[in-house]
Amino acid sequence: NRYFKFPGKLHPEISGLLDKAGQINNALEQEIDLFIDIHGHFKRKGSFMYGTSYPLHEDGYYKVRFIPKLMENKWKAFRFHSCIFRK
């Protein structure tokens, strides 16, 4: 989401989510590897996800696509090709 780096006062939900993620990181003494945000949209069929974009030959490229691809194989309402991967 374009507001995640600097959510500001207009996006208290994102600020709260980032605070909670920080608390979890500190409690577990490790970083969160994955946060799933499943979307539905009136202009698109089914559900989809947003993910970060990585160059094709980096490990991150496959890691961010793994869960969405599994979901498409298990859930008819989820569409991998509707997922958006960008910075």
Short mmCIF file of C-alpha atoms in Angstrom, two decimals:
data_model
loop_
_atom_site.label_atom_id
_atom_site.label_comp_id
_atom_site.label_asym_id
_atom_site.label_seq_id
_atom_site.Cartn_x
_atom_site.Cartn_y
_atom_site.Cartn_z
CA ASN A 1 0.00 0.00 0.00
CA ARG A 2 1.36 3.41 -0.90
CA TYR A 3 0.73 4.70 2.66
CA PHE A 4 2.70 2.05 4.55
CA LYS A 5 6.01 3.92 4.81
CA PHE A 6 4.49 7.14 6.16
CA PRO A 7 0.85 6.51 7.11
CA GLY A 8 0.20 9.83 8.85
CA LYS A 9 -2.91 10.84 10.78
CA LEU A 10 -5.27 10.10 7.87
CA HIS A 11 -4.51 6.37 8.00
CA PRO A 12 -4.76 5.27 11.66
CA GLU A 13 -5.46 1.65 10.67
CA ILE A 14 -2.09 1.37 8.97
CA SER A 15 -0.32 3.07 11.88
CA GLY A 16 -1.97 0.59 14.25
CA LEU A 17 -1.00 -2.36 12.06
CA LEU A 18 2.63 -1.22 11.90
CA ASP A 19 2.71 -0.75 15.68
CA LYS A 20 1.29 -4.24 16.24
CA ALA A 21 3.77 -5.77 13.76
CA GLY A 22 6.60 -4.07 15.68
CA GLN A 23 5.30 -5.50 18.97
CA ILE A 24 5.14 -9.00 17.44
CA ASN A 25 8.66 -8.66 16.03
CA ASN A 26 9.99 -7.65 19.46
CA ALA A 27 8.09 -10.39 21.31
CA LEU A 28 9.19 -13.16 18.92
CA GLU A 29 12.67 -11.70 18.42
CA GLN A 30 12.32 -12.25 14.66
CA GLU A 31 10.81 -10.44 11.72
CA ILE A 32 7.42 -11.12 10.19
CA ASP A 33 8.03 -12.85 6.85
CA LEU A 34 4.59 -12.52 5.35
CA PHE A 35 1.51 -10.37 5.76
CA ILE A 36 -1.49 -11.41 3.66
CA ASP A 37 -4.04 -8.84 2.59
CA ILE A 38 -6.68 -10.44 0.34
CA HIS A 39 -8.69 -8.05 -1.77
CA GLY A 40 -11.92 -8.11 -3.67
CA HIS A 41 -12.84 -5.42 -6.16
CA PHE A 42 -16.06 -4.62 -7.98
CA LYS A 43 -14.20 -4.23 -11.30
CA ARG A 44 -12.33 -7.54 -11.04
CA LYS A 45 -13.61 -11.07 -10.75
CA GLY A 46 -12.69 -13.05 -7.66
CA SER A 47 -10.13 -12.19 -5.02
CA PHE A 48 -6.51 -11.18 -5.41
CA MET A 49 -3.47 -9.95 -3.46
CA TYR A 50 -0.96 -7.15 -3.69
CA GLY A 51 2.71 -8.04 -3.36
CA THR A 52 6.13 -6.48 -3.66
CA SER A 53 7.95 -6.55 -6.99
CA TYR A 54 11.38 -8.18 -7.23
CA PRO A 55 13.63 -8.76 -10.25
CA LEU A 56 13.01 -12.15 -11.88
CA HIS A 57 16.23 -13.80 -10.70
CA GLU A 58 16.01 -12.80 -7.02
CA ASP A 59 14.62 -15.16 -4.37
CA GLY A 60 11.97 -12.62 -3.41
CA TYR A 61 10.37 -12.91 -6.87
CA TYR A 62 9.25 -16.48 -6.18
CA LYS A 63 8.62 -16.04 -2.45
CA VAL A 64 5.96 -13.36 -2.92
CA ARG A 65 4.20 -15.39 -5.62
CA PHE A 66 4.20 -18.75 -3.83
CA ILE A 67 1.20 -18.25 -1.50
CA PRO A 68 -0.98 -16.55 -4.15
CA LYS A 69 -0.26 -19.41 -6.59
CA LEU A 70 -1.17 -22.02 -3.95
CA MET A 71 -4.38 -20.14 -3.20
CA GLU A 72 -5.37 -20.12 -6.86
CA ASN A 73 -4.92 -23.91 -6.99
CA LYS A 74 -7.07 -24.47 -3.87
CA TRP A 75 -9.71 -21.74 -4.09
CA LYS A 76 -11.77 -21.10 -7.23
CA ALA A 77 -12.60 -17.54 -6.18
CA PHE A 78 -8.92 -16.53 -6.06
CA ARG A 79 -7.22 -15.33 -9.26
CA PHE A 80 -3.43 -15.35 -9.38
CA HIS A 81 -3.37 -13.35 -12.63
CA SER A 82 -5.30 -10.56 -10.91
CA CYS A 83 -2.59 -10.18 -8.27
CA ILE A 84 -0.49 -7.04 -8.47
CA PHE A 85 3.23 -7.17 -7.70
CA ARG A 86 4.94 -3.78 -7.63
CA LYS A 87 7.17 -1.60 -5.49
#
